XYZ file of C-alpha atoms in Angstrom:
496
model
C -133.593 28.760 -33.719
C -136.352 30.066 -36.375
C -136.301 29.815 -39.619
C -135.426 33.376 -40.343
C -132.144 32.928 -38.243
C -130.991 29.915 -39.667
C -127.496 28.473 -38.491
C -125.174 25.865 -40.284
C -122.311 23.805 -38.565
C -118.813 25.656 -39.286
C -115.522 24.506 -37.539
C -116.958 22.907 -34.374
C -119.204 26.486 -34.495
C -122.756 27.637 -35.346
C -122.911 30.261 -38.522
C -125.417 32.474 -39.094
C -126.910 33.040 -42.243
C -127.999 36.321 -42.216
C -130.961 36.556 -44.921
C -132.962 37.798 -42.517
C -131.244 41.655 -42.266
C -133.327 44.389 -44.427
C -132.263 47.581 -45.835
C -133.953 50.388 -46.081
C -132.614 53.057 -48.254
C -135.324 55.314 -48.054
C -134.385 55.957 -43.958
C -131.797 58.330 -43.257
C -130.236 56.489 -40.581
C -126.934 54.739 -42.273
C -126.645 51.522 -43.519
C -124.335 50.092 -41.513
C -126.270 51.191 -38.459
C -129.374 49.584 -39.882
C -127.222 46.196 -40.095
C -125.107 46.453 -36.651
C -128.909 47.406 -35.279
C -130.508 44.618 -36.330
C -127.612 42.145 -35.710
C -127.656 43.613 -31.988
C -130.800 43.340 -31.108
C -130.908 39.714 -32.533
C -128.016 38.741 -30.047
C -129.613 40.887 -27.189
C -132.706 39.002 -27.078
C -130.859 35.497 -27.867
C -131.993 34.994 -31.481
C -127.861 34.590 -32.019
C -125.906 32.701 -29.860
C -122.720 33.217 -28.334
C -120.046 31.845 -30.413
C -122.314 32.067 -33.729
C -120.079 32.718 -36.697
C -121.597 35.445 -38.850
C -120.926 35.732 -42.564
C -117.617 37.699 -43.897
C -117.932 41.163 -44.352
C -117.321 40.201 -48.304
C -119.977 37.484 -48.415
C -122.340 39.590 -46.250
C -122.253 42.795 -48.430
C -122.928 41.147 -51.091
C -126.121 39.525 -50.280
C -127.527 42.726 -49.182
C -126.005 44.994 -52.255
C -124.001 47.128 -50.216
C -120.149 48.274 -50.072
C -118.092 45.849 -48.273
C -116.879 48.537 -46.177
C -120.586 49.262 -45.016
C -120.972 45.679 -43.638
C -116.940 46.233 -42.189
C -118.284 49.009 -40.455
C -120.811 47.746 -38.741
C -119.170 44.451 -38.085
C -116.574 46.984 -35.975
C -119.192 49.009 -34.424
C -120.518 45.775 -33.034
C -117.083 44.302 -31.830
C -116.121 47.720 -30.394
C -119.392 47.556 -28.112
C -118.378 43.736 -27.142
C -121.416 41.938 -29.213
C -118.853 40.475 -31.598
C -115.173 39.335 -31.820
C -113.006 38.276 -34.655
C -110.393 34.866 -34.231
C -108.122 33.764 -36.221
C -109.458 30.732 -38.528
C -112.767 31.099 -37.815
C -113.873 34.732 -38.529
C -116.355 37.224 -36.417
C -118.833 35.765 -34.382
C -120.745 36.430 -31.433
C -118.936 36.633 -28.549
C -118.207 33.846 -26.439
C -118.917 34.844 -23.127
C -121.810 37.299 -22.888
C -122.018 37.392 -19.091
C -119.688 40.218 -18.431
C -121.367 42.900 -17.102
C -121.101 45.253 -19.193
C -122.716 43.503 -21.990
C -125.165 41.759 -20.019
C -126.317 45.419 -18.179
C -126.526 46.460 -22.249
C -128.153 43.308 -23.334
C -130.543 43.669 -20.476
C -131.169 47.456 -21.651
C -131.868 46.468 -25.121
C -134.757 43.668 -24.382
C -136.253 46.388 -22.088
C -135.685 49.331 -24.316
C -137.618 47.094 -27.244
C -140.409 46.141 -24.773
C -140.736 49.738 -24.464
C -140.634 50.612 -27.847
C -143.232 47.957 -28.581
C -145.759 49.590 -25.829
C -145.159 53.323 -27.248
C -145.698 52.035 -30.439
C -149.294 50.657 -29.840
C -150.029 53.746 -27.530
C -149.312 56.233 -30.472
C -151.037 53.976 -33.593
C -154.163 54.304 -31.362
C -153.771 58.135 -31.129
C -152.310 59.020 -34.753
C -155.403 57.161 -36.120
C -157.557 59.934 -35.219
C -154.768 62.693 -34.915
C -152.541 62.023 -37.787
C -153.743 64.459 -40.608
C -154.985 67.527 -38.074
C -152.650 70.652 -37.937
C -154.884 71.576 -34.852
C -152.817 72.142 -32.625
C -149.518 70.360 -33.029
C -146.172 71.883 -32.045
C -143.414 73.021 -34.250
C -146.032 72.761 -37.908
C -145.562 75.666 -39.631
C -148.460 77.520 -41.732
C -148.631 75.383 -44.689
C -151.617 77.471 -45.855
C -149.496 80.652 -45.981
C -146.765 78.585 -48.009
C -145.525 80.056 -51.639
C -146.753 77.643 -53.012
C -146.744 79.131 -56.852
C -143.513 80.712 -56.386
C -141.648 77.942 -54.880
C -143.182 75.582 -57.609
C -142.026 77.554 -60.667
C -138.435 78.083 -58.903
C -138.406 74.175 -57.871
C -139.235 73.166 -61.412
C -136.601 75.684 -63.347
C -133.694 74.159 -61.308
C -135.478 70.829 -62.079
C -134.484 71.194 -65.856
C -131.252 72.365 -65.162
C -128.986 70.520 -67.276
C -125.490 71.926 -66.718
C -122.285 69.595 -65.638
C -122.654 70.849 -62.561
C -126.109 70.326 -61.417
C -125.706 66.681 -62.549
C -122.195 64.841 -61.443
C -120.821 64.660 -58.072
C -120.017 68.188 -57.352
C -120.608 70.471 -54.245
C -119.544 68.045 -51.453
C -120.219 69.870 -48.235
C -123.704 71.441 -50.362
C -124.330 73.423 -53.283
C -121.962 76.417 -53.739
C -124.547 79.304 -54.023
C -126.644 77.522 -51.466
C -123.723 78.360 -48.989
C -123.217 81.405 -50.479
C -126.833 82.309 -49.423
C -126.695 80.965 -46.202
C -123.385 82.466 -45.211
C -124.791 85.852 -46.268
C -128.183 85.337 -44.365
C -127.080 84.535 -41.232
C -124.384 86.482 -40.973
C -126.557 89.750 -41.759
C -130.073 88.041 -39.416
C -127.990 85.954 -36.889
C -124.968 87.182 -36.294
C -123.366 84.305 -37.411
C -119.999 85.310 -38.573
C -118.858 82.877 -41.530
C -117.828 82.013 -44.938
C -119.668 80.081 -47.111
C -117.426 76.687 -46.813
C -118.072 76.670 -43.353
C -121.949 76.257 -44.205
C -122.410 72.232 -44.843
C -126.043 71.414 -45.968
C -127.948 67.927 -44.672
C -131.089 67.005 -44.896
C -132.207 67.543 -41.337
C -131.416 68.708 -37.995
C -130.933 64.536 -37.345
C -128.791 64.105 -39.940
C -126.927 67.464 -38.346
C -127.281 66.077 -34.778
C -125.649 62.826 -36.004
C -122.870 64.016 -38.410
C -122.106 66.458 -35.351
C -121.579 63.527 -33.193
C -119.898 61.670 -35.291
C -116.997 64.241 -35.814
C -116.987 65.786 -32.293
C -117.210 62.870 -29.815
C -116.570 59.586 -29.701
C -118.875 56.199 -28.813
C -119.550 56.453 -25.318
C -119.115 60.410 -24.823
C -120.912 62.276 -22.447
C -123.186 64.593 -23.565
C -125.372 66.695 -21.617
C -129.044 67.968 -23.020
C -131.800 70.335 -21.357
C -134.376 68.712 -19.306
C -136.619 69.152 -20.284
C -135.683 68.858 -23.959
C -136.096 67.899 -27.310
C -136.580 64.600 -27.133
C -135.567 63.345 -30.903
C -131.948 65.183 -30.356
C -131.540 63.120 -27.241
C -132.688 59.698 -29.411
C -129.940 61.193 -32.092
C -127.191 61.874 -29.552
C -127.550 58.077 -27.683
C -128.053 56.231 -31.711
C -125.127 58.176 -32.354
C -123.409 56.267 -29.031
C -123.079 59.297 -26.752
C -124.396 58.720 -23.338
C -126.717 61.914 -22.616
C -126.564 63.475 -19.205
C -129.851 65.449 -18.305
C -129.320 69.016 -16.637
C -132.179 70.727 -15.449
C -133.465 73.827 -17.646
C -135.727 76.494 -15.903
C -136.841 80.027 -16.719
C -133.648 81.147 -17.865
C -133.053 77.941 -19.909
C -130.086 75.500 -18.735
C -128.643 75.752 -15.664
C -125.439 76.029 -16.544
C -124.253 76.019 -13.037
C -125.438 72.357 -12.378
C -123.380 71.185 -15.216
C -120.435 72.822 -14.098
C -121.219 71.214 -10.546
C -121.273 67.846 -12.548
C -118.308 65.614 -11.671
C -118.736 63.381 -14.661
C -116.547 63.922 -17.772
C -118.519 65.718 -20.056
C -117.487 66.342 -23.665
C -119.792 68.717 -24.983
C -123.583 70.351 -24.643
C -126.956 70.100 -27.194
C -129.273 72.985 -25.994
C -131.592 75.185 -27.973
C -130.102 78.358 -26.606
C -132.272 81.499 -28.184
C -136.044 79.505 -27.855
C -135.644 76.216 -25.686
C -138.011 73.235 -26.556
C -140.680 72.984 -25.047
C -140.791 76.135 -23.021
C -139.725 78.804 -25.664
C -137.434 80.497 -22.492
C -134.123 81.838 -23.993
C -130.715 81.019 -22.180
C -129.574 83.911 -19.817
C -126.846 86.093 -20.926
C -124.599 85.328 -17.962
C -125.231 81.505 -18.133
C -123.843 81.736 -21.978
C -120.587 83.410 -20.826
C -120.722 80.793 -18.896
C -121.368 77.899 -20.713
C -119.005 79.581 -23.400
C -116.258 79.415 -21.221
C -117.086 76.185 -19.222
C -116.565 74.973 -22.881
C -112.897 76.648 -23.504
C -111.497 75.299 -20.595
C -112.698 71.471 -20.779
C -112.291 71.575 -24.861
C -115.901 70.641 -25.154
C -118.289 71.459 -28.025
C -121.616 72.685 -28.024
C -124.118 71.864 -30.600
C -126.671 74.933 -30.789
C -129.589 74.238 -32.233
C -131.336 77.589 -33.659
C -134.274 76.184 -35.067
C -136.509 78.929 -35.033
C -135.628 81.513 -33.891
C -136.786 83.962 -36.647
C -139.954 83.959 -35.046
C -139.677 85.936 -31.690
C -142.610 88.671 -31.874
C -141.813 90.794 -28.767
C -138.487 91.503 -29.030
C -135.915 91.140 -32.251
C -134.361 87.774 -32.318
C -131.857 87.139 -29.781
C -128.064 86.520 -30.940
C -126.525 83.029 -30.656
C -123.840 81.439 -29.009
C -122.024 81.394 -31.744
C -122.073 85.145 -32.533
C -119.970 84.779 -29.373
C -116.625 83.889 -30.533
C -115.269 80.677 -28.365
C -115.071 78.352 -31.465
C -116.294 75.838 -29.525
C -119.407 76.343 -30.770
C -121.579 74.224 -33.648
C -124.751 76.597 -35.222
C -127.668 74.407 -36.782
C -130.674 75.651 -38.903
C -133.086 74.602 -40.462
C -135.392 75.525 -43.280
C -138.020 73.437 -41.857
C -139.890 76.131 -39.460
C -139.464 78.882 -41.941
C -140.457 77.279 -44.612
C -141.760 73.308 -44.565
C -140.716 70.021 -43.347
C -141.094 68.216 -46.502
C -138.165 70.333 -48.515
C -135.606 68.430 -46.365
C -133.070 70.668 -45.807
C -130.888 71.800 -42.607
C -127.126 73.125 -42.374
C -124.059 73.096 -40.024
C -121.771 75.837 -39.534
C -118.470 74.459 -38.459
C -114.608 75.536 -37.637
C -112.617 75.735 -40.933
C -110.323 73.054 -39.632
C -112.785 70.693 -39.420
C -114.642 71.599 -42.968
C -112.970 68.103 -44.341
C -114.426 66.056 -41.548
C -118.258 67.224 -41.561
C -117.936 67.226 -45.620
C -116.448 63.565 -45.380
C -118.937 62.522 -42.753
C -121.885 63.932 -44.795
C -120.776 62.824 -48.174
C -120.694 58.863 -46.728
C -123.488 58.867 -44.664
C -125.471 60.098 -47.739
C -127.661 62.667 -46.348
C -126.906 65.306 -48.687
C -130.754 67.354 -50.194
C -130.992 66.527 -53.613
C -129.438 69.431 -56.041
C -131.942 71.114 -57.084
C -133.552 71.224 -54.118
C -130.633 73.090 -52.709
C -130.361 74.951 -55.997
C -134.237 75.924 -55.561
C -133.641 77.713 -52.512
C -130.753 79.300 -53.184
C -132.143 81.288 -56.199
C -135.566 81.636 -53.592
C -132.983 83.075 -51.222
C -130.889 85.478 -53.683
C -133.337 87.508 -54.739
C -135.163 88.693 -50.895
C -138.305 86.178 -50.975
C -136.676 84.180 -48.331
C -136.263 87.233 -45.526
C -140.043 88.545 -47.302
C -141.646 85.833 -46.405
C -140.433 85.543 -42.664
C -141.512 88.836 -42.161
C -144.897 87.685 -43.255
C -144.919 84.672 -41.492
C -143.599 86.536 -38.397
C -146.920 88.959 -38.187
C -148.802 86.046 -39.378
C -147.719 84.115 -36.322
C -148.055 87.016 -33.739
C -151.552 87.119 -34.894
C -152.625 83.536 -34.596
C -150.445 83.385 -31.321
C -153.015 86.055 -30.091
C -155.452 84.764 -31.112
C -155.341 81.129 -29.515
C -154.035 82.940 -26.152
C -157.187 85.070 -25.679
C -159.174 81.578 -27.281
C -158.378 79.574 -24.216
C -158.639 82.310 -21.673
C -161.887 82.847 -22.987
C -163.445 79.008 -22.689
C -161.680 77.740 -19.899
C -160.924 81.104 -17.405
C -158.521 80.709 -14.575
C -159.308 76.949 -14.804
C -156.123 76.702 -17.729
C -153.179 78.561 -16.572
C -151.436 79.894 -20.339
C -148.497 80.820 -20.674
C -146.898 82.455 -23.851
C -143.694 82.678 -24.631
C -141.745 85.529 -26.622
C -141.034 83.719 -29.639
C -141.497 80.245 -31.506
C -144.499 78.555 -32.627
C -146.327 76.813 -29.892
C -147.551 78.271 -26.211
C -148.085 75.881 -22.892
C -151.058 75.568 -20.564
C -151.011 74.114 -17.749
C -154.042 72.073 -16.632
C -155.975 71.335 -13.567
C -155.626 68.406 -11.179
C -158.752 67.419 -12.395
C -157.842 65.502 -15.985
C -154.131 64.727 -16.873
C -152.341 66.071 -19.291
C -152.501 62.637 -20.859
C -156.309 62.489 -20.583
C -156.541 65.520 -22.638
C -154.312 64.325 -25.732
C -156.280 61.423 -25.592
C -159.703 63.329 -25.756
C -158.487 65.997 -28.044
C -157.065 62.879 -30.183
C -160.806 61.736 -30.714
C -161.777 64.782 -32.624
C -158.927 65.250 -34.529
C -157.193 67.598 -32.932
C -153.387 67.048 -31.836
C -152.263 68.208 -28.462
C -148.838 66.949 -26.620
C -148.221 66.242 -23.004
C -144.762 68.374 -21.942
C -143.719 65.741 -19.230
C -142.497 63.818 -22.601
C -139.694 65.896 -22.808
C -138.330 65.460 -19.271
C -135.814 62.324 -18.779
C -136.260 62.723 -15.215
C -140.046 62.146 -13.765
C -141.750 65.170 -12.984
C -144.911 63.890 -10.859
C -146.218 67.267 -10.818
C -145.897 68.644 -13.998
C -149.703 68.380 -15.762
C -149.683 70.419 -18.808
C -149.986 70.524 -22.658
C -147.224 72.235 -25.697
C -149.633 73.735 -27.986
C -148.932 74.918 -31.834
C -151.094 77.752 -33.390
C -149.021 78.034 -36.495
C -150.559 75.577 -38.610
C -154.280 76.999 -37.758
C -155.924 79.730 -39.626
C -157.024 82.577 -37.330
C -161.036 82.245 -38.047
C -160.792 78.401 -37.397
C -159.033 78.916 -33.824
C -162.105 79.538 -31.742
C -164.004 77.224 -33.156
C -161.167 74.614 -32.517
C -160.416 75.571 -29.047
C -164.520 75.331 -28.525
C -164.417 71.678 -29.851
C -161.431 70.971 -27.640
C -163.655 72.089 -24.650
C -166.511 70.244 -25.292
C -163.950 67.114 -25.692
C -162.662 67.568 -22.101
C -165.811 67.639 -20.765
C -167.319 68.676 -17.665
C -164.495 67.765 -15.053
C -162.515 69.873 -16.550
């Protein structure tokens, strides 16, 4: 055993002293998944033995400085999956016999999952060395030059030095009042999205959404079924969260909904991306989301739609959503990180008034509530019309550079590219030659600073022939897009 798993004799068994676990409050994945993470991986690859008693919950929480029902939490997590059991006299320890198959299939999963963690890991440090700070041309970045940056500053730092009761206790579980108020307005009037502001619960991301979602909807071990190809961090969300994620293909007219209802397995809800679907940008047809709408009504599943962007469609106004609909089966995520930045941390939930207790409980303990003024900040940035201004600028802004990188690679590489542009988001795909591999090019591109990403990442099942690249023009000014593209060429080099 090594020294940073130490053991001690207890009633004829081996304890654990777990001084080894680390918290990390600055992640926004839960605490007592950090701890039941940890704990399982340490019996997966044998650091704990069966039979090792592990610390009570009270004695546990303590050392690390958390609630005692955080380390209760995960200490049932892990005894629901069958890593741990509790007996009376001696406490929860590992459990005895580890052979059964299910937890040796899942022990087995984890050593291989973490072997190919550890390979991905080294693969990407080598490529975000050279990639990391360029905006050239990576997916789903937004124009940070065309940011407000003055006006959101002065708005940010009034709500800063707000000092009423209310900007400074515990109020606004669920999200700040006005905040919702905004929100409720704004997509009802540019989505469709029929609801009242108490339906509208603010997180700080579309993970934190993806996971609260789960948590409330399903439980451990549901069924889930994703696009595939898909977004690939939803899918890591969905199985952290403990759903099992079932991959149905997605084609020109997005999901096939018809495969999932050809599925035999018992599936208790969808994640899709229904008006622009990552990676492709295709939007689901209208006769797959009747549908999908009513596939949902009769098995009492839920779908989590995920509207991340769809602001920005530049051929055509933006589609409506599935939950413009009406089934009430339906969950509507946003996000202000597309239309505005990443950094300001801030998604929302619209959810059934029934459940309104259970997303606001779910969000208030797993602490991934923006912080006030934040929320305050862009509800005052929202009140007064900047908000819808600025995605109409951003919306010609994007046309524009989306033009502009189109006819770019046409230009320098001809018929050899094959581009094709979607109707709306923020990236476009070419697809490449048999002469260098998608993979190839990221790598090459990597070396000059410029990020590109392989699509066959997004597919859970292997797509041998699939060789091409998801590429983001938002984040590139318009006179430094030929001269990119140029670079990229000479990168690839002459079997290209």
């Amino acid at each position: 055993m090594s020294e940073t798993l130490q053991e001690i004799s207890l009633i004829g068994h081996p304890a654990a002293l777990l001084n080894w676990l680390e918290i990390d409050r600055e992640k926004s994945a839960p605490l007592y998944d950090q701890i039941s993470g940890q704990i399982r991986v340490a019996i997966s690859l044998g650091r704990l033995s069966p039979g090792t008693v592990l610390p009570a919950s009270r004695v546990l929480s303590r050392e690390l400085g958390v609630s005692r029902i955080t380390t209760l939490k995960a200490y049932e997590q892990l005894t629901a999956e069958g890593f741990l059991e509790a007996r009376r006299g001696v406490g929860t320890r590992v459990t005895e016999d580890l052979s059964g198959t299910s937890i040796a299939r899942l022990a087995g999963a984890y050593q291989t999952q973490m072997k190919t963690y550890d390979n991905k890991a080294k693969h990407l440090l080598k490529l975000f060395d050279t990639a990391s700070t360029s905006l050239a041309f990576q997916p789903g970045i937004p124009a940070f030059d065309a940011f407000p940056h003055g006006v959101w500053s002065r708005v940010l730092s009034r709500q800063a030095l707000q000092t009423d009761a209310d900007m400074l206790d515990y109020a606004h579980t669920g999200g700040y009042v006005r905040l919702r108020e905004q929100l409720a307005f704004y997509l009802r009037s540019s989505r469709g999205v029929e609801c009242d502001p108490e339906q509208v619960i603010v997180v700080t991301s579309v993970r934190s959404a993806i996971a609260t979602a789960s948590a409330v909807l399903w439980k451990r071990g549901a069924v889930v079924a994703v696009e595939d190809p898909g977004y690939t961090v939803a899918r890591e969300c969905l199985t952290q969260s403990g759903c099992k994620v079932l991959p149905i293909p997605a084609d020109a007219k997005g999901l096939q909904v018809g495969k999932l209802l050809e599925n035999r397995q018992d599936c208790a809800g969808v994640y899709l991306t229904a008006a622009h679907h990552w990676p492709t940008g295709v939007t689901l047809a209208a006769d797959r989301r009747v549908k999908l709408l009513d596939w949902a009504i009769q098995k009492e599943a839920w779908i989590i739609e995920d509207d991340y962007d769809s602001e920005f469609r530049f051929d055509s106004p933006p589609l409506g959503t599935l939950y413009a609909l009406g089934s009430g089966r339906s969950i509507y995520v946003g996000t202000f990180s597309k239309t505005l930045a990443p950094s300001i941390r801030t998604a929302y939930l619209v959810v059934p008034h029934e459940m309104i207790p259970c997303f606001e409980r779910d969000v208030f303990f797993r602490a991934v509530e923006p912080a006030l003024h934040v929320q305050a900040a862009l509800s005052e940035f929202m009140a007064d019309g900047r908000f819808t201004r600025h995605i109409g600028r951003m919306r010609k802004l994007y046309a524009r550079r989306r033009q502009t990188l189109a006819d770019a690679l046409r230009s320098r590489f001809g018929s050899r590219l094959d581009v094709v542009v979607p109707a709306g988001g923020l990236q476009l795909i070419a697809h490449l030659p048999v002469t260098i591999s998608a993979q190839q090019a990221v790598l090459r591109a990597a070396e000059i600073g410029i990020f590109l990403r392989d699509i066959s990442g997004c597919y859970i099942r292997e797509q041998p022939n699939l060789n091409a690249l998801h590429i983001g023009f938002a984040a590139v000014p318009e006179d430094q897009i030929g001269p990119k593209v140029d670079r990229l060429a000479h990168a690839l080099g002459d079997n290209f």
